[in-house]
CSV table of C-alpha atoms in Angstrom, one decimal:
chain,number,residue,atom,x,y,z
A,1,MET,CA,-23.3,11.4,35.6
A,2,ASP,CA,-26.0,9.2,34.1
A,3,PHE,CA,-25.8,11.2,31.0
A,4,ILE,CA,-22.1,10.4,30.6
A,5,TYR,CA,-22.7,6.7,31.2
A,6,ASP,CA,-25.5,6.7,28.6
A,7,TYR,CA,-23.8,8.7,26.0
A,8,GLY,CA,-20.1,8.0,26.6
A,9,ALA,CA,-19.6,6.3,23.2
A,10,TYR,CA,-21.2,9.3,21.4
A,11,ILE,CA,-18.9,11.6,23.3
A,12,ALA,CA,-15.9,9.7,22.0
A,13,ILE,CA,-17.1,9.7,18.4
A,14,PHE,CA,-18.0,13.4,18.6
A,15,LEU,CA,-14.6,14.2,20.0
A,16,LEU,CA,-12.8,12.1,17.4
A,17,PHE,CA,-14.4,14.0,14.5
A,18,PHE,CA,-14.0,17.3,16.3
A,19,LEU,CA,-10.3,16.8,16.7
A,20,MET,CA,-9.9,15.6,13.1
A,21,LEU,CA,-11.7,18.8,11.9
A,22,LEU,CA,-9.0,20.7,13.8
A,23,THR,CA,-6.4,18.8,11.7
A,24,VAL,CA,-5.1,16.8,14.6
A,25,PRO,CA,-3.5,13.6,13.3
A,26,VAL,CA,-5.9,10.7,13.0
A,27,PHE,CA,-4.1,8.4,15.4
A,28,VAL,CA,-3.8,11.2,18.0
A,29,SER,CA,-7.5,11.9,17.6
A,30,MET,CA,-8.5,8.3,18.2
A,31,GLY,CA,-6.2,8.0,21.2
A,32,ILE,CA,-7.5,11.2,22.9
A,33,ALA,CA,-11.1,10.4,22.2
A,34,ALA,CA,-11.0,6.9,23.6
A,35,PHE,CA,-8.8,8.0,26.6
A,36,VAL,CA,-11.0,11.0,27.6
A,37,ALA,CA,-14.2,8.9,27.2
A,38,THR,CA,-12.7,6.2,29.4
A,39,LEU,CA,-11.7,8.7,32.0
A,40,LEU,CA,-15.3,9.9,32.1
A,41,LEU,CA,-16.7,6.4,32.4
A,42,GLU,CA,-14.0,4.8,34.6
A,43,ASP,CA,-11.2,5.9,36.9
A,44,PRO,CA,-7.7,7.0,35.7
A,45,PHE,CA,-6.2,3.6,36.6
A,46,HIS,CA,-8.5,1.7,34.2
A,47,ALA,CA,-7.9,4.4,31.5
A,48,PHE,CA,-4.1,4.0,31.7
A,49,THR,CA,-4.0,0.2,32.1
A,50,GLY,CA,-6.5,-0.2,29.2
A,51,PHE,CA,-4.4,2.0,27.0
A,52,VAL,CA,-1.2,0.1,27.8
A,53,GLN,CA,-2.7,-3.4,27.4
A,54,THR,CA,-4.5,-2.7,24.1
A,55,SER,CA,-1.5,-0.8,22.7
A,56,TRP,CA,0.9,-3.7,23.5
A,57,GLN,CA,-1.5,-6.2,22.1
A,58,GLY,CA,-1.9,-4.2,18.9
A,59,ALA,CA,1.8,-3.7,18.4
A,60,SER,CA,2.9,-7.3,19.2
A,61,ILE,CA,0.9,-9.0,16.4
A,62,PHE,CA,3.4,-11.2,14.6
A,63,GLU,CA,1.8,-10.7,11.1
A,64,LEU,CA,2.7,-7.0,11.3
A,65,VAL,CA,6.4,-8.0,10.8
A,66,ALA,CA,5.6,-8.2,7.1
A,67,LEU,CA,4.6,-4.5,7.0
A,68,PRO,CA,8.1,-2.9,7.5
A,69,LEU,CA,9.7,-5.6,5.3
A,70,PHE,CA,7.6,-4.8,2.2
A,71,ILE,CA,7.9,-1.1,2.9
A,72,PHE,CA,11.7,-1.4,3.1
A,73,THR,CA,11.7,-3.4,-0.2
A,74,GLY,CA,9.9,-0.5,-1.9
A,75,THR,CA,12.2,2.2,-0.5
A,76,ILE,CA,15.3,0.3,-1.6
A,77,MET,CA,13.8,-0.2,-5.1
A,78,GLN,CA,13.2,3.5,-5.3
A,79,ARG,CA,16.9,4.2,-4.8
A,80,THR,CA,18.2,1.6,-7.3
A,81,ASP,CA,16.4,3.0,-10.4
A,82,ALA,CA,14.0,0.1,-10.5
A,83,GLY,CA,11.3,2.4,-12.0
A,84,ARG,CA,13.6,3.3,-14.9
A,85,ASP,CA,14.3,-0.4,-15.6
A,86,LEU,CA,10.7,-1.4,-15.5
A,87,PHE,CA,9.6,1.5,-17.7
A,88,GLU,CA,12.3,0.8,-20.2
A,89,VAL,CA,11.2,-2.8,-20.5
A,90,THR,CA,7.5,-2.1,-20.8
A,91,LYS,CA,8.2,0.8,-23.3
A,92,VAL,CA,10.1,-1.5,-25.5
A,93,TRP,CA,7.5,-4.2,-25.6
A,94,ALA,CA,4.6,-1.7,-26.0
A,95,GLY,CA,6.4,-0.7,-29.3
A,96,SER,CA,4.5,1.6,-31.6
A,97,MET,CA,0.9,0.7,-30.5
A,98,PRO,CA,-1.5,3.5,-29.9
A,99,ASN,CA,-0.6,5.4,-26.7
A,100,SER,CA,2.3,3.0,-26.2
A,101,LEU,CA,3.9,5.1,-23.5
A,102,GLY,CA,0.6,5.2,-21.5
A,103,VAL,CA,0.4,1.4,-21.8
A,104,ALA,CA,4.1,1.2,-20.7
A,105,THR,CA,3.3,3.4,-17.7
A,106,ILE,CA,0.3,1.2,-16.5
A,107,THR,CA,2.3,-2.0,-17.0
A,108,ALA,CA,5.3,-0.7,-15.1
A,109,CYS,CA,3.1,0.5,-12.3
A,110,GLY,CA,1.5,-3.0,-12.1
A,111,ILE,CA,4.9,-4.7,-11.9
A,112,PHE,CA,6.2,-2.3,-9.3
A,113,ALA,CA,3.0,-2.6,-7.2
A,114,ALA,CA,3.7,-6.3,-7.0
A,115,ILE,CA,7.1,-5.5,-5.5
A,116,SER,CA,6.4,-2.6,-3.0
A,117,GLY,CA,2.7,-3.1,-2.2
A,118,SER,CA,2.3,0.7,-1.9
A,119,SER,CA,0.3,3.0,-4.2
A,120,ILE,CA,2.3,6.0,-3.2
A,121,ALA,CA,5.7,4.4,-3.8
A,122,THR,CA,4.5,3.0,-7.1
A,123,ALA,CA,3.2,6.3,-8.4
A,124,ALA,CA,6.3,8.2,-7.2
A,125,THR,CA,8.8,5.7,-8.6
A,126,VAL,CA,7.3,5.1,-12.0
A,127,GLY,CA,6.1,8.7,-12.4
A,128,LEU,CA,9.5,10.1,-11.9
A,129,VAL,CA,10.6,8.3,-15.0
A,130,ALA,CA,7.4,8.2,-17.1
A,131,ILE,CA,5.9,11.7,-16.7
A,132,PRO,CA,8.8,13.7,-18.3
A,133,LEU,CA,8.8,11.4,-21.3
A,134,LEU,CA,4.9,11.4,-21.6
A,135,LEU,CA,5.0,15.2,-21.6
A,136,LYS,CA,7.8,15.3,-24.2
A,137,GLU,CA,5.7,13.1,-26.5
A,138,GLY,CA,2.7,15.4,-26.2
A,139,TYR,CA,0.3,13.5,-23.9
A,140,GLY,CA,-0.4,16.6,-21.8
A,141,GLU,CA,-0.1,17.1,-18.1
A,142,SER,CA,-3.6,15.8,-17.2
A,143,ARG,CA,-3.2,12.6,-19.2
A,144,ALA,CA,0.3,12.0,-18.0
A,145,GLY,CA,-0.8,12.5,-14.4
A,146,GLY,CA,-3.8,10.4,-14.9
A,147,PHE,CA,-1.8,7.4,-16.3
A,148,VAL,CA,0.5,7.5,-13.3
A,149,ALA,CA,-2.2,8.1,-10.7
A,150,GLY,CA,-4.4,5.3,-12.2
A,151,GLY,CA,-1.5,2.9,-12.3
A,152,GLY,CA,-0.5,3.7,-8.8
A,153,THR,CA,-3.8,2.5,-7.4
A,154,LEU,CA,-2.9,-1.0,-8.5
A,155,GLY,CA,-0.7,-1.1,-5.4
A,156,ILE,CA,-3.8,-1.4,-3.2
A,157,ILE,CA,-5.0,-4.6,-5.0
A,158,ILE,CA,-2.0,-6.5,-6.3
A,159,PRO,CA,-0.1,-8.4,-3.6
A,160,PRO,CA,1.9,-7.7,-1.5
A,161,SER,CA,-0.6,-4.9,-0.8
A,162,ILE,CA,0.2,-3.0,2.4
A,163,PRO,CA,-3.5,-2.2,3.0
A,164,MET,CA,-4.3,-5.9,2.8
A,165,ILE,CA,-1.8,-6.5,5.5
A,166,LEU,CA,-3.4,-3.9,7.7
A,167,TYR,CA,-6.9,-5.2,6.9
A,168,GLY,CA,-5.8,-8.8,7.7
A,169,VAL,CA,-4.3,-7.8,11.0
A,170,ILE,CA,-7.3,-5.7,12.1
A,171,THR,CA,-10.0,-8.2,11.1
A,172,GLU,CA,-7.8,-11.3,12.0
A,173,THR,CA,-8.1,-12.6,8.4
A,174,SER,CA,-5.3,-14.7,6.8
A,175,ILE,CA,-3.0,-12.3,5.0
A,176,GLY,CA,-1.8,-15.1,2.7
A,177,GLN,CA,-5.4,-15.7,1.6
A,178,LEU,CA,-6.0,-12.0,1.1
A,179,PHE,CA,-2.9,-11.9,-1.1
A,180,ILE,CA,-4.1,-14.8,-3.2
A,181,ALA,CA,-7.5,-13.3,-3.5
A,182,GLY,CA,-5.9,-10.1,-4.9
A,183,VAL,CA,-4.0,-11.6,-7.8
A,184,VAL,CA,-6.8,-12.1,-10.3
A,185,PRO,CA,-8.6,-8.8,-9.5
A,186,GLY,CA,-5.3,-7.0,-9.8
A,187,ILE,CA,-4.5,-8.5,-13.2
A,188,ILE,CA,-8.1,-7.7,-14.4
A,189,MET,CA,-7.7,-4.1,-13.2
A,190,MET,CA,-4.4,-3.7,-14.9
A,191,SER,CA,-5.8,-5.2,-18.1
A,192,LEU,CA,-8.8,-2.8,-18.1
A,193,PHE,CA,-6.6,0.2,-17.4
A,194,THR,CA,-4.4,-0.8,-20.3
A,195,LEU,CA,-7.4,-1.3,-22.6
A,196,TYR,CA,-8.7,2.1,-21.7
A,197,VAL,CA,-5.4,3.7,-22.4
A,198,LEU,CA,-5.2,2.0,-25.8
A,199,LEU,CA,-8.7,3.2,-26.8
A,200,SER,CA,-8.4,6.7,-25.3
A,201,ARG,CA,-8.4,9.7,-27.6
A,202,PRO,CA,-6.5,11.6,-28.8
A,203,SER,CA,-4.2,8.8,-29.7
A,204,VAL,CA,-0.5,9.4,-29.5
A,205,ARG,CA,1.7,7.1,-31.5
A,206,VAL,CA,5.4,7.0,-30.9
A,207,GLU,CA,7.3,5.6,-33.9
A,208,SER,CA,9.7,3.2,-32.2
A,209,HIS,CA,10.8,0.0,-33.8
A,210,TYR,CA,12.8,-2.5,-31.8
A,211,SER,CA,14.0,-5.8,-33.2
A,212,ALA,CA,13.4,-9.0,-31.3
A,213,ALA,CA,17.1,-9.1,-30.4
A,214,GLN,CA,17.0,-5.5,-29.0
A,215,LYS,CA,13.9,-6.3,-26.9
A,216,MET,CA,15.5,-9.4,-25.5
A,217,ALA,CA,18.7,-7.5,-24.7
A,218,ILE,CA,16.8,-4.8,-22.8
A,219,THR,CA,14.7,-7.4,-21.0
A,220,ARG,CA,17.8,-9.3,-19.9
A,221,GLY,CA,19.3,-6.2,-18.5
A,222,SER,CA,16.3,-5.7,-16.2
A,223,ILE,CA,15.5,-9.4,-15.6
A,224,GLY,CA,16.3,-9.1,-11.9
A,225,VAL,CA,13.6,-6.5,-11.3
A,226,VAL,CA,11.1,-8.2,-13.6
A,227,LEU,CA,11.5,-11.6,-11.8
A,228,LEU,CA,10.9,-10.3,-8.3
A,229,PRO,CA,7.1,-9.9,-8.5
A,230,ILE,CA,6.9,-13.4,-10.1
A,231,VAL,CA,8.9,-14.8,-7.1
A,232,ILE,CA,6.7,-13.0,-4.6
A,233,ILE,CA,3.4,-14.0,-6.1
A,234,THR,CA,4.5,-17.6,-6.8
A,235,SER,CA,5.8,-18.0,-3.3
A,236,ILE,CA,2.6,-16.8,-1.7
A,237,TYR,CA,0.2,-18.6,-4.2
A,238,THR,CA,2.0,-21.9,-3.7
A,239,GLY,CA,2.2,-21.6,0.0
A,240,ILE,CA,6.0,-22.1,0.0
A,241,PHE,CA,6.5,-19.1,2.3
A,242,THR,CA,4.3,-17.1,4.6
A,243,PRO,CA,3.8,-13.4,3.8
A,244,THR,CA,6.3,-12.5,6.5
A,245,GLU,CA,8.9,-14.8,5.0
A,246,VAL,CA,8.3,-13.5,1.5
A,247,GLY,CA,8.8,-9.9,2.9
A,248,ALA,CA,12.2,-11.0,4.3
A,249,LEU,CA,13.1,-12.7,1.1
A,250,SER,CA,12.2,-9.6,-0.9
A,251,VAL,CA,14.5,-7.4,1.2
A,252,LEU,CA,17.4,-9.8,0.8
A,253,TYR,CA,16.7,-10.1,-3.0
A,254,VAL,CA,16.7,-6.3,-3.7
A,255,ILE,CA,19.8,-5.7,-1.5
A,256,VAL,CA,21.7,-8.4,-3.4
A,257,LEU,CA,20.4,-7.2,-6.7
A,258,GLY,CA,21.3,-3.6,-5.9
A,259,LEU,CA,24.8,-4.6,-4.9
A,260,LEU,CA,25.3,-6.7,-8.0
A,261,GLN,CA,24.2,-3.8,-10.2
A,262,ARG,CA,26.4,-1.4,-8.3
A,263,ARG,CA,23.5,0.9,-7.7
A,264,LEU,CA,23.2,0.4,-3.9
A,265,ASN,CA,25.7,1.6,-1.3
A,266,PHE,CA,25.6,2.2,2.4
A,267,THR,CA,24.3,5.8,2.1
A,268,LYS,CA,21.3,4.8,-0.1
A,269,LEU,CA,20.6,1.8,2.1
A,270,LYS,CA,20.6,4.1,5.2
A,271,GLU,CA,18.2,6.5,3.4
A,272,ALA,CA,15.9,3.7,2.4
A,273,ALA,CA,15.9,2.4,6.0
A,274,THR,CA,15.2,5.9,7.4
A,275,VAL,CA,12.2,6.4,5.1
A,276,ALA,CA,10.9,2.9,5.7
A,277,THR,CA,11.2,3.4,9.5
A,278,GLY,CA,9.2,6.7,9.3
A,279,THR,CA,6.4,5.1,7.2
A,280,THR,CA,6.2,2.0,9.4
A,281,SER,CA,6.1,4.1,12.6
A,282,MET,CA,3.2,6.1,11.2
A,283,LEU,CA,1.3,3.0,10.3
A,284,PHE,CA,2.0,1.3,13.7
A,285,MET,CA,0.7,4.4,15.5
A,286,LEU,CA,-2.5,4.1,13.5
A,287,ILE,CA,-2.8,0.4,14.3
A,288,VAL,CA,-2.1,0.9,18.0
A,289,PHE,CA,-4.4,3.8,18.6
A,290,GLY,CA,-7.0,2.3,16.3
A,291,GLN,CA,-7.0,-0.9,18.4
A,292,TYR,CA,-7.4,1.2,21.5
A,293,PHE,CA,-10.4,3.1,20.0
A,294,ALA,CA,-12.0,-0.1,18.7
A,295,HIS,CA,-11.5,-1.7,22.2
A,296,PHE,CA,-13.4,1.2,23.7
A,297,LEU,CA,-16.3,1.0,21.2
A,298,THR,CA,-16.5,-2.8,21.8
A,299,PHE,CA,-16.6,-2.3,25.5
A,300,GLU,CA,-19.4,0.2,25.1
A,301,GLN,CA,-21.2,-2.3,22.8
A,302,VAL,CA,-21.5,0.3,20.0
A,303,PRO,CA,-21.4,-2.4,17.2
A,304,GLN,CA,-24.3,-4.2,18.9
A,305,ALA,CA,-26.3,-1.0,19.3
A,306,ILE,CA,-25.8,-0.1,15.6
A,307,ALA,CA,-26.8,-3.6,14.5
A,308,GLY,CA,-29.9,-3.5,16.7
A,309,ALA,CA,-30.9,-0.1,15.2
A,310,ILE,CA,-30.5,-1.4,11.7
A,311,VAL,CA,-32.6,-4.5,12.4
A,312,GLU,CA,-35.2,-2.4,14.1
A,313,ASN,CA,-35.5,-0.1,11.2
A,314,ALA,CA,-35.5,-2.9,8.7
A,315,THR,CA,-38.4,-4.7,10.5
A,316,GLY,CA,-40.4,-1.6,10.7
């Protein structure tokens, strides 16, 4: 019994990795590991009550309301051809510069990332439009996939980043400040990606000449989509709205825009809501069981033990 009390935390960590090696979902692995270890150290009553209390606390954090709102925004945009509009605008303005379609792909990914906050949604939405055209113009599968995959990663940095929301909730950091901190790095990353695409070889130049009037006409046709990231970033940066309020505003904006463009109907809205609900549920399960596992580690003073071991090794 003394062995269990001394090594309960190690048992939980070992069980966590063992279950994940068996391809058990991460949130289930965390929940089982913490629950079993608590049963070994405490009685069943404390194991059950601890799980219920920490789960409720983890799921009832107000800031988490922003999570499903931005996810819902992204799923609606996927079903209203927003990716096509963004790519068309960026393609026109990229013109006939070297690797112009690659530049257009990166730029479209950056703009869509500032709407959805999701790398997966960004890559899927823009890639659906960009990859066929990139392949047609001779970029090759590896380069076309690389452009979309690289541009998709901008969703992690550029606000409203979903990983930033999760990080802010878990670490109790201001989500608004995290969003503000991500603006400049996101722009720098997008600029560096664009520069790399411009300089990459072999260069593919698409001969496309658009007059200023044509560029403005195409931009006006997609102005609703282009303005949304500006509204989101400006609202957060100026502090006019909280991240949760910006999420609600984004949902309303894309619904009204989709209805005005006659690209959104009840069926598409239902599909978007279903996908958003599934994604949100998955993330909430990770948060809830992650909070439970973290609570167990804190109760067992694992962070303090790790810090003490590091200090002891550092001081010799």
